Every structure is written in structure tokens, then in C-alpha cells.
PDB file of C-alpha atoms in Angstrom:
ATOM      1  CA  UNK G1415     -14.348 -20.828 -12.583  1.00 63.00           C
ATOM      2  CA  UNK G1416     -12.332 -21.695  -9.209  1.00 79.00           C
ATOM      3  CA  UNK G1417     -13.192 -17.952  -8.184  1.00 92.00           C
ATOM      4  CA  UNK G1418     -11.197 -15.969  -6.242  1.00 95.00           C
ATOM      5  CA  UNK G1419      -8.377 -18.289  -4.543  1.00 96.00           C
ATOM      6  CA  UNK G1420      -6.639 -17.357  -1.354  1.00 96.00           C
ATOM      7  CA  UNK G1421      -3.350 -18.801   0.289  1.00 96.00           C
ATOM      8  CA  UNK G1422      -2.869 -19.850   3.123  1.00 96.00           C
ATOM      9  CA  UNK G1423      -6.228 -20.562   4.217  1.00 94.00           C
ATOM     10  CA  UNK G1424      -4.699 -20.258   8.056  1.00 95.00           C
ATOM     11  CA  UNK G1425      -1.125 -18.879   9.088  1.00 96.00           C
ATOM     12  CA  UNK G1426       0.103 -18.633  12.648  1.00 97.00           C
ATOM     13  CA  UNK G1427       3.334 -17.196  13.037  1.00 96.00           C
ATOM     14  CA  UNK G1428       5.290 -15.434  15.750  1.00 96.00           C
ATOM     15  CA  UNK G1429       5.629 -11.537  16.442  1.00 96.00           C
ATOM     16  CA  UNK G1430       8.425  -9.697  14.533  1.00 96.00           C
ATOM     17  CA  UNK G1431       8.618 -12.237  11.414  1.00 97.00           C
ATOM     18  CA  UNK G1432       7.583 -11.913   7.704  1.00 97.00           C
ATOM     19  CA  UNK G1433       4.066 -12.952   6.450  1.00 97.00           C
ATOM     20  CA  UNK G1434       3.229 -13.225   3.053  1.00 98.00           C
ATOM     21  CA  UNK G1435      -0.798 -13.873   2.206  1.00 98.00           C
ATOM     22  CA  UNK G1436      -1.429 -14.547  -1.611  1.00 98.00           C
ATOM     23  CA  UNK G1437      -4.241 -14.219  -3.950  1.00 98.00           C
ATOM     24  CA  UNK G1438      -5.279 -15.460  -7.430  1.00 97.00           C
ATOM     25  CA  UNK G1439      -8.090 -13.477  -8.804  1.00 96.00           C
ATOM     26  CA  UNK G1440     -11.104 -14.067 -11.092  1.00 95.00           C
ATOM     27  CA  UNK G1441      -9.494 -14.943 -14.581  1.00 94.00           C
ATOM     28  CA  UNK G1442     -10.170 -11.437 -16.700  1.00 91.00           C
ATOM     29  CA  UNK G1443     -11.132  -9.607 -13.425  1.00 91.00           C
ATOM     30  CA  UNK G1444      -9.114  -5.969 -13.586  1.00 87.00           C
ATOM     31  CA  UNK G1445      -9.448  -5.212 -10.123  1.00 89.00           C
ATOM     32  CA  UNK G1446      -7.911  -6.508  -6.940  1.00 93.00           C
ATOM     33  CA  UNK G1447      -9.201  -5.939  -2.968  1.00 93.00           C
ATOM     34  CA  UNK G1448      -7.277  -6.360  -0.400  1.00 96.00           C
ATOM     35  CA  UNK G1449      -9.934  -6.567   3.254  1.00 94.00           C
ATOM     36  CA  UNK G1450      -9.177  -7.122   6.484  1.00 95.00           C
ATOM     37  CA  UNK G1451     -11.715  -8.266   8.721  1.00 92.00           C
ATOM     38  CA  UNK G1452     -11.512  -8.045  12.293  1.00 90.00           C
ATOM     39  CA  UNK G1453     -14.080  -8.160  15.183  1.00 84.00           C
ATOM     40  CA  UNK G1454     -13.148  -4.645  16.368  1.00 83.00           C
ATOM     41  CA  UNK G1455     -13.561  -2.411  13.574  1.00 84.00           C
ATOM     42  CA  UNK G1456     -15.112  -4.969  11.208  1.00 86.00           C
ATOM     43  CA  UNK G1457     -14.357  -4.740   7.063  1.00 89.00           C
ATOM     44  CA  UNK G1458     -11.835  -2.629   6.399  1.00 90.00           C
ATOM     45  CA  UNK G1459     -10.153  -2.042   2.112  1.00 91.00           C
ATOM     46  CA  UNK G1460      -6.477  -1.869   2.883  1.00 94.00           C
ATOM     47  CA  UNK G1461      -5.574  -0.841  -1.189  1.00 94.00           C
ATOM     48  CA  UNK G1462      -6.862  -1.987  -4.216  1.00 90.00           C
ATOM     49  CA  UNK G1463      -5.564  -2.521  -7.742  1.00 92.00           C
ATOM     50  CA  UNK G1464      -6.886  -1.466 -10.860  1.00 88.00           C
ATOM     51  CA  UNK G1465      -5.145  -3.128 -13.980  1.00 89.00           C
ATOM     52  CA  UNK G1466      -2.422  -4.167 -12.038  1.00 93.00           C
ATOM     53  CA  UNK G1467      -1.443  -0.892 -10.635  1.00 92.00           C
ATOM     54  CA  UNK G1468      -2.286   0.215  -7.114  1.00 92.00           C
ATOM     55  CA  UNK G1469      -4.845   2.717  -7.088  1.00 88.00           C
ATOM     56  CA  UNK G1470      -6.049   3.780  -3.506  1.00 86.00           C
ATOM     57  CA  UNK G1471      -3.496   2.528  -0.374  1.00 90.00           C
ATOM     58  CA  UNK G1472      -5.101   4.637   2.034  1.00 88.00           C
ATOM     59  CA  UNK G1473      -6.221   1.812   4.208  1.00 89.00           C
ATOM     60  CA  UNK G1474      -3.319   0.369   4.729  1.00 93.00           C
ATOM     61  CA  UNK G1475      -2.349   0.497   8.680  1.00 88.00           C
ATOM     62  CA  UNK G1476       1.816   1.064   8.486  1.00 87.00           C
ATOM     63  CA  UNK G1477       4.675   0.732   6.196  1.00 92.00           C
ATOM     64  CA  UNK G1478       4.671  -2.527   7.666  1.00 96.00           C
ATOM     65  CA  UNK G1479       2.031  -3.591   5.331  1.00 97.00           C
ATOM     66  CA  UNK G1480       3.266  -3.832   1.770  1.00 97.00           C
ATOM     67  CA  UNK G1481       1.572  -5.324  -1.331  1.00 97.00           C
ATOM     68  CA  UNK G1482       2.127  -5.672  -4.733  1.00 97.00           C
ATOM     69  CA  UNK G1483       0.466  -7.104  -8.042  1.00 97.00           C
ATOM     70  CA  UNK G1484       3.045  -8.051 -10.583  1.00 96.00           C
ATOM     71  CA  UNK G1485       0.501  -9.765 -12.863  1.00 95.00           C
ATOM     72  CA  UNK G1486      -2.900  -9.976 -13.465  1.00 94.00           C
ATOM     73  CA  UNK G1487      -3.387 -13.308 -11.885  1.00 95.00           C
ATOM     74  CA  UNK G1488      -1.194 -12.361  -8.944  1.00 96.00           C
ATOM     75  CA  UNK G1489      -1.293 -10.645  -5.796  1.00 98.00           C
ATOM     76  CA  UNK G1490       0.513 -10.433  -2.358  1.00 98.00           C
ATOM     77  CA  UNK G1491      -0.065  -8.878   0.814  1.00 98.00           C
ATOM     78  CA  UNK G1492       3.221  -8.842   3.308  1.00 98.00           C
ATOM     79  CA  UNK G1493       3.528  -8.076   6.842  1.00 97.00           C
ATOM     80  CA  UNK G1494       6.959  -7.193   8.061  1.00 97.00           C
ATOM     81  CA  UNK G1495       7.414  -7.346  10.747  1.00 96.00           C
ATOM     82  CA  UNK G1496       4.205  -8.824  11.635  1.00 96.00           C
ATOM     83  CA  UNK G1497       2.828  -7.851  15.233  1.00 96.00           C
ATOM     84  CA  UNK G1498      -0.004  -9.228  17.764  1.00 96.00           C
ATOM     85  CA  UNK G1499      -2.255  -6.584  16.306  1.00 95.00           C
ATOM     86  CA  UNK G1500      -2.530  -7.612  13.015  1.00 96.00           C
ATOM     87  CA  UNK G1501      -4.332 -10.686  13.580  1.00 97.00           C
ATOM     88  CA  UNK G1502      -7.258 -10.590  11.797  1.00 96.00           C
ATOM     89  CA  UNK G1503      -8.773 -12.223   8.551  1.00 95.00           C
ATOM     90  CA  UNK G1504      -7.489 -10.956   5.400  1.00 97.00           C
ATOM     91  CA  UNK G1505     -10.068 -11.395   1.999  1.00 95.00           C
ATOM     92  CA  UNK G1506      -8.975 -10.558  -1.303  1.00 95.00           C
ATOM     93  CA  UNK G1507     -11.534  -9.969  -3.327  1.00 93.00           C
ATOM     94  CA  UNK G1508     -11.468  -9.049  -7.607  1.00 92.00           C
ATOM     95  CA  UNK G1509     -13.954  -7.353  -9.743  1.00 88.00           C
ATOM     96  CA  UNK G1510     -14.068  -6.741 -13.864  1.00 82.00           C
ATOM     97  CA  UNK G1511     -15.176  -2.930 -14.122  1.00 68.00           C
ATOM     98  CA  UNK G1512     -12.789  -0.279 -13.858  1.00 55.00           C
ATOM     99  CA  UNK G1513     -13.754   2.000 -10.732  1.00 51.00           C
ATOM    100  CA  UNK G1514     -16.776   0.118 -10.235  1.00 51.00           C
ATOM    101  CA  UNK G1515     -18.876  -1.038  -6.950  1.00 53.00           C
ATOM    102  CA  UNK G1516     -21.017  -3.623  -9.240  1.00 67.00           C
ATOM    103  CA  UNK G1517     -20.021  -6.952  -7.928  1.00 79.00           C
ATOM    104  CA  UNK G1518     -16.625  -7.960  -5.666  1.00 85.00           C
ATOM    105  CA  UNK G1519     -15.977 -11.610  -5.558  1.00 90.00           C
ATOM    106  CA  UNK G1520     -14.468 -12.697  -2.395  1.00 92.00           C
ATOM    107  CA  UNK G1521     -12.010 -15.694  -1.523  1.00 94.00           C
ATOM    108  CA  UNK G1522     -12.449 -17.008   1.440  1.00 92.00           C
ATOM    109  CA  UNK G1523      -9.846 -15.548   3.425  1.00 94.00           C
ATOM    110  CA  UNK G1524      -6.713 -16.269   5.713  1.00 96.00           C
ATOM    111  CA  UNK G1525      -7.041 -15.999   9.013  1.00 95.00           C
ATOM    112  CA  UNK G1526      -3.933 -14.696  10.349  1.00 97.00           C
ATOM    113  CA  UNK G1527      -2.632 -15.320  14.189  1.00 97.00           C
ATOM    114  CA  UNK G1528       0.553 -13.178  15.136  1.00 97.00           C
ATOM    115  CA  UNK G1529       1.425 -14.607  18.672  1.00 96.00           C
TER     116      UNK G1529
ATOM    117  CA  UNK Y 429     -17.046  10.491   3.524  1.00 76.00           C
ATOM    118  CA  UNK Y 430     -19.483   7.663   3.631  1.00 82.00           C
ATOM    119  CA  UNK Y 431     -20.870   5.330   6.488  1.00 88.00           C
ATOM    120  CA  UNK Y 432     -23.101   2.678   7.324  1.00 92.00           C
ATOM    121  CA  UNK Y 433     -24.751   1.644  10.286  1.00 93.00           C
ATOM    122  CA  UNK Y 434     -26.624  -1.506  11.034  1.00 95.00           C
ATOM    123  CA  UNK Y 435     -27.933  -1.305  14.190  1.00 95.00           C
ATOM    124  CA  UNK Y 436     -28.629  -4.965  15.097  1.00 94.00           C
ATOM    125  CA  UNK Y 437     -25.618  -7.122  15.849  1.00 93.00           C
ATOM    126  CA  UNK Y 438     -27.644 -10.610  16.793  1.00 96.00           C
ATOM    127  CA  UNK Y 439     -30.612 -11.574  15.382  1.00 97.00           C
ATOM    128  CA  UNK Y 440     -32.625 -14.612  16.309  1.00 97.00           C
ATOM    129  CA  UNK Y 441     -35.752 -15.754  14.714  1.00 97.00           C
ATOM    130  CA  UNK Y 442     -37.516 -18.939  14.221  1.00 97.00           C
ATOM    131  CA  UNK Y 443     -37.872 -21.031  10.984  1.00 97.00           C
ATOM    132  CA  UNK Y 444     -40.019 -19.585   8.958  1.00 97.00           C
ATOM    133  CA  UNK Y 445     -40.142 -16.629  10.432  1.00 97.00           C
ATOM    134  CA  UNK Y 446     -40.023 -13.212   8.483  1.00 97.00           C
ATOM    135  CA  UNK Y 447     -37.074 -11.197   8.838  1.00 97.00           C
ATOM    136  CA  UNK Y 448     -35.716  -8.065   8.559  1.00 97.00           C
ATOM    137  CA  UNK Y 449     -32.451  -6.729   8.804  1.00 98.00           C
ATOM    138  CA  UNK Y 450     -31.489  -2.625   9.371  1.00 98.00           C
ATOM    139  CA  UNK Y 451     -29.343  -0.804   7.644  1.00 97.00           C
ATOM    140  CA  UNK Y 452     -28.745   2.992   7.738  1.00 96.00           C
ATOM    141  CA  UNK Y 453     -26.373   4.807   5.489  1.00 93.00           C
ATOM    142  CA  UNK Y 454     -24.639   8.495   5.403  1.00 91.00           C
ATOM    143  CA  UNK Y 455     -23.319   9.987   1.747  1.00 85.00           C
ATOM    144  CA  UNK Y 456     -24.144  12.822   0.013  1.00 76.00           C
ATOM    145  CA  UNK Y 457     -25.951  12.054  -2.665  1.00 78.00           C
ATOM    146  CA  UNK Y 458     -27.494   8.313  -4.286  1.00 77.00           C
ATOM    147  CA  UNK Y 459     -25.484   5.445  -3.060  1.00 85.00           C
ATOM    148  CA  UNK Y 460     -24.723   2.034  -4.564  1.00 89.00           C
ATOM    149  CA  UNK Y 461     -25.743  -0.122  -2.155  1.00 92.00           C
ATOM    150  CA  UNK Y 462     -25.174  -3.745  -1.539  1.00 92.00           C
ATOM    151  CA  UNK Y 463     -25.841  -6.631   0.905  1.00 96.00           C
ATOM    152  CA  UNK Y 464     -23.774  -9.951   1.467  1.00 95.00           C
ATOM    153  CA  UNK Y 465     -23.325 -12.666   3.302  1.00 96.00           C
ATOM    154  CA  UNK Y 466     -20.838 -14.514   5.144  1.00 94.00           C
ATOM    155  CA  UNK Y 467     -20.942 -18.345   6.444  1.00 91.00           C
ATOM    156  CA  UNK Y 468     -19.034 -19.304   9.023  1.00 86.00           C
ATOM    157  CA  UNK Y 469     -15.214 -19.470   7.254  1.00 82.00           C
ATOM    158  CA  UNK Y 470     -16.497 -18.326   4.127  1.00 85.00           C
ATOM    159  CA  UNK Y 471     -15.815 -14.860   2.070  1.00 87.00           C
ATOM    160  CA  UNK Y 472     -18.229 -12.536   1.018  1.00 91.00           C
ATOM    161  CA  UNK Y 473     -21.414 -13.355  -1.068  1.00 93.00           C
ATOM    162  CA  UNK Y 474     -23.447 -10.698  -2.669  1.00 92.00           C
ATOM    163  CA  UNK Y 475     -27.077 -10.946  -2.307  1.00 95.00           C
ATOM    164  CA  UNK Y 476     -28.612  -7.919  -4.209  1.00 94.00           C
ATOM    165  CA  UNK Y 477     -27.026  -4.195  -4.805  1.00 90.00           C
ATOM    166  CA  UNK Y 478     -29.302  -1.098  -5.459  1.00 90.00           C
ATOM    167  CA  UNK Y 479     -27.737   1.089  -7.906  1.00 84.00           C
ATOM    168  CA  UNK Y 480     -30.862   3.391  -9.187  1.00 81.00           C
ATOM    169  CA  UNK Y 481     -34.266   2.624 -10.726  1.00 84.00           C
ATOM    170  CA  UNK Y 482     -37.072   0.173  -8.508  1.00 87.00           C
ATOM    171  CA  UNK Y 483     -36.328   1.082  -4.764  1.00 91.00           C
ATOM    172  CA  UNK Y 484     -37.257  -2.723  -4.353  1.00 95.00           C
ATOM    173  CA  UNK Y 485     -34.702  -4.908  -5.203  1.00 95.00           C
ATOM    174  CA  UNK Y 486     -34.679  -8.473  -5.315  1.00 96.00           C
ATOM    175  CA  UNK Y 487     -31.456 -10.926  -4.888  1.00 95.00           C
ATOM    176  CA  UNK Y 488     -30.528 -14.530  -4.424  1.00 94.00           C
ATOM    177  CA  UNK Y 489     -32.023 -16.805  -2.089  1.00 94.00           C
ATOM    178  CA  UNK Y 490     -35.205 -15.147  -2.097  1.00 96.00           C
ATOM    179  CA  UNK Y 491     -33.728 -11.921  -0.013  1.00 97.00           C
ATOM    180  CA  UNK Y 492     -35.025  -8.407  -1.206  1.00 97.00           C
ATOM    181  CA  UNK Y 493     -34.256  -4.937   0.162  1.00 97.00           C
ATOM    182  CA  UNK Y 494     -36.226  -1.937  -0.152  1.00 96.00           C
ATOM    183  CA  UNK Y 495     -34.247   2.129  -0.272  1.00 94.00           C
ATOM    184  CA  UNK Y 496     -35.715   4.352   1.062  1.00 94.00           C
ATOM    185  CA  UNK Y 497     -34.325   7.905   0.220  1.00 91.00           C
ATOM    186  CA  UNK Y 498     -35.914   9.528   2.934  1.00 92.00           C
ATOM    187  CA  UNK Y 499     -35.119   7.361   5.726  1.00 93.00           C
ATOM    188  CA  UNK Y 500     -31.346   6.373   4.201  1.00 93.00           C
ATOM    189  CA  UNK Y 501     -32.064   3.381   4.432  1.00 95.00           C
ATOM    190  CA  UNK Y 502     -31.709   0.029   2.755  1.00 97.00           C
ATOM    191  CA  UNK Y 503     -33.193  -2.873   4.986  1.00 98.00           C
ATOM    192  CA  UNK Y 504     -33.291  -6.511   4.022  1.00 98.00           C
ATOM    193  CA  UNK Y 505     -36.174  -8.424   4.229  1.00 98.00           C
ATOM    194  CA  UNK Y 506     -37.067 -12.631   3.620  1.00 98.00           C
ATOM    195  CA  UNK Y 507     -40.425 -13.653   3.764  1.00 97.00           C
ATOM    196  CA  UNK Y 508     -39.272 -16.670   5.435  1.00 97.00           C
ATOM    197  CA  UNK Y 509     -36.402 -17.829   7.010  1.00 97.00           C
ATOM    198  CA  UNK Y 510     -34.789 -21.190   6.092  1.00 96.00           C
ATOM    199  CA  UNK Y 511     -32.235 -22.866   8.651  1.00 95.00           C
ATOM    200  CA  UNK Y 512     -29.376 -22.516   6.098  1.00 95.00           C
ATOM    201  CA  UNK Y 513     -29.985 -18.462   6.071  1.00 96.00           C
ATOM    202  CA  UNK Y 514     -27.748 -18.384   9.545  1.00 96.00           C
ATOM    203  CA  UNK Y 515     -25.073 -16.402   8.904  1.00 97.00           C
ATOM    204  CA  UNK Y 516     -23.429 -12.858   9.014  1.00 96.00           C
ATOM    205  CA  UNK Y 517     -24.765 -10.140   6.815  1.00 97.00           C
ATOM    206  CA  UNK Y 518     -23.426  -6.984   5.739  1.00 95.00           C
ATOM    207  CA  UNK Y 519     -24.493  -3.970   4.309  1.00 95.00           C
ATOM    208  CA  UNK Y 520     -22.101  -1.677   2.224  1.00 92.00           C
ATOM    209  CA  UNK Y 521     -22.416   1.682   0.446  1.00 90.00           C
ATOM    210  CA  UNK Y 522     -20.398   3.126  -2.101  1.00 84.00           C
ATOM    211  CA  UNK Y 523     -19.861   6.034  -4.682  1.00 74.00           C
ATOM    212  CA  UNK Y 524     -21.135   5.691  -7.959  1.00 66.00           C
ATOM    213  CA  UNK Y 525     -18.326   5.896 -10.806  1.00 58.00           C
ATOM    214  CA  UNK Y 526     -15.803   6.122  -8.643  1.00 55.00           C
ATOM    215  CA  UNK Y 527     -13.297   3.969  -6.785  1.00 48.00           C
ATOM    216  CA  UNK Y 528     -14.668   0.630  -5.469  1.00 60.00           C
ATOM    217  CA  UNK Y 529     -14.043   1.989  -1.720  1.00 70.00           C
ATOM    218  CA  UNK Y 530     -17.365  -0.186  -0.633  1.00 84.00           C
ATOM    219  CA  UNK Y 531     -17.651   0.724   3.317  1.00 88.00           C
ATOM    220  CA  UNK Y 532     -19.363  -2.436   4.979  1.00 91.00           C
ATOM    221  CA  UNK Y 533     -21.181  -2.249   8.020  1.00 92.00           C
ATOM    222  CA  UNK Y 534     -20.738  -3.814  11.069  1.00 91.00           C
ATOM    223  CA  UNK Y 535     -22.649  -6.859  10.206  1.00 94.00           C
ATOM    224  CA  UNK Y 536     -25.951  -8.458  11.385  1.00 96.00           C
ATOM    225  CA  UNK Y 537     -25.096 -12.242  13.087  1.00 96.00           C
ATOM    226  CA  UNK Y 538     -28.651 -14.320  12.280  1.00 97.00           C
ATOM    227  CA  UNK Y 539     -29.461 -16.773  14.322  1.00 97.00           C
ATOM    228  CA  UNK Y 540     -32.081 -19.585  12.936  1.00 97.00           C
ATOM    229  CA  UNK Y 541     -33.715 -21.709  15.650  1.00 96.00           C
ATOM    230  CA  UNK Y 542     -35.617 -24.594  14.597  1.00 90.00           C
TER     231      UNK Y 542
END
């Protein structure tokens, strides 16, 4: 298995445009993680997905942050507009049980520079 | 709500060594509880979880951790340290049956000198 595959692996972009981040996870995985990791407050769950649907988006910062799963092999995570601030590294990360801590696969991230 | 609090940001220890790594949590009643690491660039890696059962747990790469109830805490411990064990480590706690809202510590930078 590939495991959990992230894209872009780095994106640099300016303040005030769009930013998309991407994730495949774990074939047969039913839930999704969105993290951000920054050096500040550390790991933070923005939402996560169970069976495609969002199930907790308490974490996420602003309207500004927006993300969707339209399949089970697909998620997104967009920025708009995308501001200084939200640099960070963003994980997704997918697990199999339903409402369960057992195991989260990571991917290995997109670091994210909003100059 | 639930927190976790490892107290050491940078660790350093020589090859070979014996470490241990701190972690305190805060919840109400019996955590999950979970260690990873992180390489430099890398995601998340989970080295053992505690869910109930043996307070002793043991994981990958030889790593165990111990919960202790009364203390709330669930420290990480390797015999001895191999150069490749540099990295960032994280403790996490979260609610059994419930959401997977994992709260990760701060993490635990370990530096290997040789």
C-alpha cells in the first residue's frame, strides 16, 4: 500500500490567493484527518470525515478554510484567501474504524508558505 | 476537555543511552493513549497506544511506555538509544468510542549524539 498520499509536498504562494492541498487516503480507510502542524501551538485536527461525510469541523480556524470529501479516495483542504498566518504544515491522515482513536496513518504533509 | 503535557521539549542523550520521555495527561476518566514519531519531513508514525489491560505497553522499535493511573501519566522509555531514534515524539490522548479528536502534545525533539 502507497499509504496515505499528500499533494503538494511544498506550496508557496502569495497572501490573498487560493490554495488547494489534496489527499488520497488508505484504500478502505473510512476516516479522513485533516492536521495542521505549526511550531506555535503544535498539532492541531482542523475536521475530520467519517464515511465521506464531515463529522467534527470545530478546528477549523475561519470560513476561510473549507474542505470537502467527495469520494472515498478523495479529499481537499482550501484556503481562500490564504493569509501569512496560515503557514504551517498540513497532514492528512486516514483511519478504518468508525469513531475510533486505534491507529491514524499520516502522509507526510505539505508545508505551506503564504508570503 | 482533554490535554496533554510533555514537559521536555529537547532531549539529548548519548548512544546507547536509556531514555525516557514525559508525558502527562488531563481527562476524566481512562484515556487511549498513543505515542508517535516524526522524522525530519516525515508524517506521523505510531509507536505503541494504551487502550486498557497491561499498563506496560510495548511498540515498534523496541520503545515501551508504562500508564500510570495515579500519576496520569504515560512516559516512554528505550533501553537504549540507537542514532536513527533522533526525531520528534508526540504523545496524544483521546476518548474511548468516541470521535478520533486525538490531542497531541507539544512534542519531545531527541537529540542522539554519538
Amino acid at each position: 500500500d502507497a499509504g496515505v498520499i499528500q499533494s503538494p509536498r511544498h506550496e508557496v504562494t502569495e497572501m490573498g490567493q487560493e490554495v488547494t492541498l489534496r489527499c488520497k487516503p488508505i484504500s478502505g480507510h473510512n476516516s479522513l484527518f485533516w492536521y495542521r502542524q505549526t511550531m506555535m501551538r503544535g498539532l492541531e485536527l482542523l475536521i475530520y470525515f467519517n464515511n465521506n461525510v464531515p463529522i467534527d469541523d470545530s478546528g477549523m480556524p475561519e470560513d476561510r478554510f473549507s474542505a470537502k470529501m467527495p469520494n472515498a479516495s478523495f479529499s481537499t483542504l482550501k484556503i481562500q484567501p490564504s493569509e501569512p498566518r496560515d503557514s504551517a504544515v498540513y497532514f492528512c491522515a486516514s483511519s478504518l474504524k468508525t469513531g475510533s482513536n486505534e491507529k491514524l496513518f499520516f502522509g507526510s504533509g505539505t508545508q505551506l508558505s503564504v508570503l | 476537555a482533554q490535554s496533554v503535557t510533555q514537559p521536555d521539549i529537547h532531549i539529548t542523550v548519548s548512544e546507547g543511552a536509556s531514555l525516557e520521555l514525559r508525558c502527562n495527561y488531563s481527562y476524566g476518566a481512562t484515556p487511549y493513549l498513543f505515542w508517535y514519531v516524526q522524522s525530519p519531513g516525515q508524517g506521523l508514525q505510531l509507536l505503541l497506544k494504551y487502550f486498557s489491560g497491561d499498563t506496560l505497553v510495548q511498540g515498534i522499535k523496541g520503545f515501551e511506555a508504562e500508564f500510570k493511573r495515579s500519576q496520569s501519566s504515560f512516559n516512554l522509555r528505550k533501553p537504549s538509544v540507537h542514532w536513527s531514534d533522533a526525531a520528534e515524539y508526540f504523545c496524544a490522548v483521546g476518548a474511548p468510542l468516541t470521535a478520533s479528536k486525538l490531542t497531541f502534545g507539544t512534542g519531545t525533539r531527541l537529540q542522539v549524539t554519538l
